[in-house]
Amino acid sequence: MIKKVVQIQGLNEHKISSINNDLAYWLSRTSEERISTVEYLRRQYHGSSTRLQISTRVIQRLQS
């Protein structure tokens, strides 16, 4: 049987500094650059389709 293990780690000064540097970098970019980067990452993850696919499911409600 596989045991579930959770490790809780605190943030050290290096991690906090890295997070603050990343935040400062992205806040210094224009909104167009940030959106362009998110779109680039989305294309890498989901493929080069121009839009994400929309999936829907229709269910029938019981009449009460």
mmCIF file with all atom_site columns, C-alpha atoms in Angstrom, residues 33-63:
data_model
loop_
_atom_site.group_PDB
_atom_site.id
_atom_site.type_symbol
_atom_site.label_atom_id
_atom_site.label_alt_id
_atom_site.label_comp_id
_atom_site.label_asym_id
_atom_site.label_entity_id
_atom_site.label_seq_id
_atom_site.pdbx_PDB_ins_code
_atom_site.Cartn_x
_atom_site.Cartn_y
_atom_site.Cartn_z
_atom_site.occupancy
_atom_site.B_iso_or_equiv
_atom_site.pdbx_formal_charge
_atom_site.auth_seq_id
_atom_site.auth_comp_id
_atom_site.auth_asym_id
_atom_site.auth_atom_id
_atom_site.pdbx_PDB_model_num
ATOM 1  C CA . GLU A 1 33 ? 4.119   41.685 -22.839 1.00 0.00 ? 33 GLU A CA 1
ATOM 2  C CA . ARG A 1 34 ? 2.544   39.763 -19.955 1.00 0.00 ? 34 ARG A CA 1
ATOM 3  C CA . ILE A 1 35 ? -0.423  38.648 -22.062 1.00 0.00 ? 35 ILE A CA 1
ATOM 4  C CA . SER A 1 36 ? 1.898   37.664 -24.903 1.00 0.00 ? 36 SER A CA 1
ATOM 5  C CA . THR A 1 37 ? 3.959   35.526 -22.516 1.00 0.00 ? 37 THR A CA 1
ATOM 6  C CA . VAL A 1 38 ? 0.872   33.817 -21.095 1.00 0.00 ? 38 VAL A CA 1
ATOM 7  C CA . GLU A 1 39 ? -0.306  33.095 -24.648 1.00 0.00 ? 39 GLU A CA 1
ATOM 8  C CA . TYR A 1 40 ? 3.136   31.658 -25.508 1.00 0.00 ? 40 TYR A CA 1
ATOM 9  C CA . LEU A 1 41 ? 3.040   29.374 -22.465 1.00 0.00 ? 41 LEU A CA 1
ATOM 10 C CA . ARG A 1 42 ? -0.547  28.337 -23.262 1.00 0.00 ? 42 ARG A CA 1
ATOM 11 C CA . ARG A 1 43 ? 0.475   27.369 -26.798 1.00 0.00 ? 43 ARG A CA 1
ATOM 12 C CA . GLN A 1 44 ? 3.358   25.291 -25.454 1.00 0.00 ? 44 GLN A CA 1
ATOM 13 C CA . TYR A 1 45 ? 1.071   23.450 -23.062 1.00 0.00 ? 45 TYR A CA 1
ATOM 14 C CA . HIS A 1 46 ? -2.113  23.094 -25.146 1.00 0.00 ? 46 HIS A CA 1
ATOM 15 C CA . GLY A 1 47 ? -0.700  23.116 -28.660 1.00 0.00 ? 47 GLY A CA 1
ATOM 16 C CA . SER A 1 48 ? -0.790  25.731 -31.361 1.00 0.00 ? 48 SER A CA 1
ATOM 17 C CA . SER A 1 49 ? -4.557  25.982 -31.757 1.00 0.00 ? 49 SER A CA 1
ATOM 18 C CA . THR A 1 50 ? -5.730  29.553 -31.829 1.00 0.00 ? 50 THR A CA 1
ATOM 19 C CA . ARG A 1 51 ? -8.327  29.012 -29.120 1.00 0.00 ? 51 ARG A CA 1
ATOM 20 C CA . LEU A 1 52 ? -8.964  26.600 -26.318 1.00 0.00 ? 52 LEU A CA 1
ATOM 21 C CA . GLN A 1 53 ? -11.663 24.083 -27.061 1.00 0.00 ? 53 GLN A CA 1
ATOM 22 C CA . ILE A 1 54 ? -14.963 24.563 -25.315 1.00 0.00 ? 54 ILE A CA 1
ATOM 23 C CA . SER A 1 55 ? -16.695 21.488 -24.042 1.00 0.00 ? 55 SER A CA 1
ATOM 24 C CA . THR A 1 56 ? -20.230 21.451 -22.754 1.00 0.00 ? 56 THR A CA 1
ATOM 25 C CA . ARG A 1 57 ? -22.512 18.861 -21.304 1.00 0.00 ? 57 ARG A CA 1
ATOM 26 C CA . VAL A 1 58 ? -26.278 19.098 -21.440 1.00 0.00 ? 58 VAL A CA 1
ATOM 27 C CA . ILE A 1 59 ? -28.250 17.438 -18.685 1.00 0.00 ? 59 ILE A CA 1
ATOM 28 C CA . GLN A 1 60 ? -31.949 17.123 -18.226 1.00 0.00 ? 60 GLN A CA 1
ATOM 29 C CA . ARG A 1 61 ? -33.383 18.281 -14.937 1.00 0.00 ? 61 ARG A CA 1
ATOM 30 C CA . LEU A 1 62 ? -36.113 16.312 -13.311 1.00 0.00 ? 62 LEU A CA 1
ATOM 31 C CA . GLN A 1 63 ? -39.412 18.159 -13.059 1.00 0.00 ? 63 GLN A CA 1
#
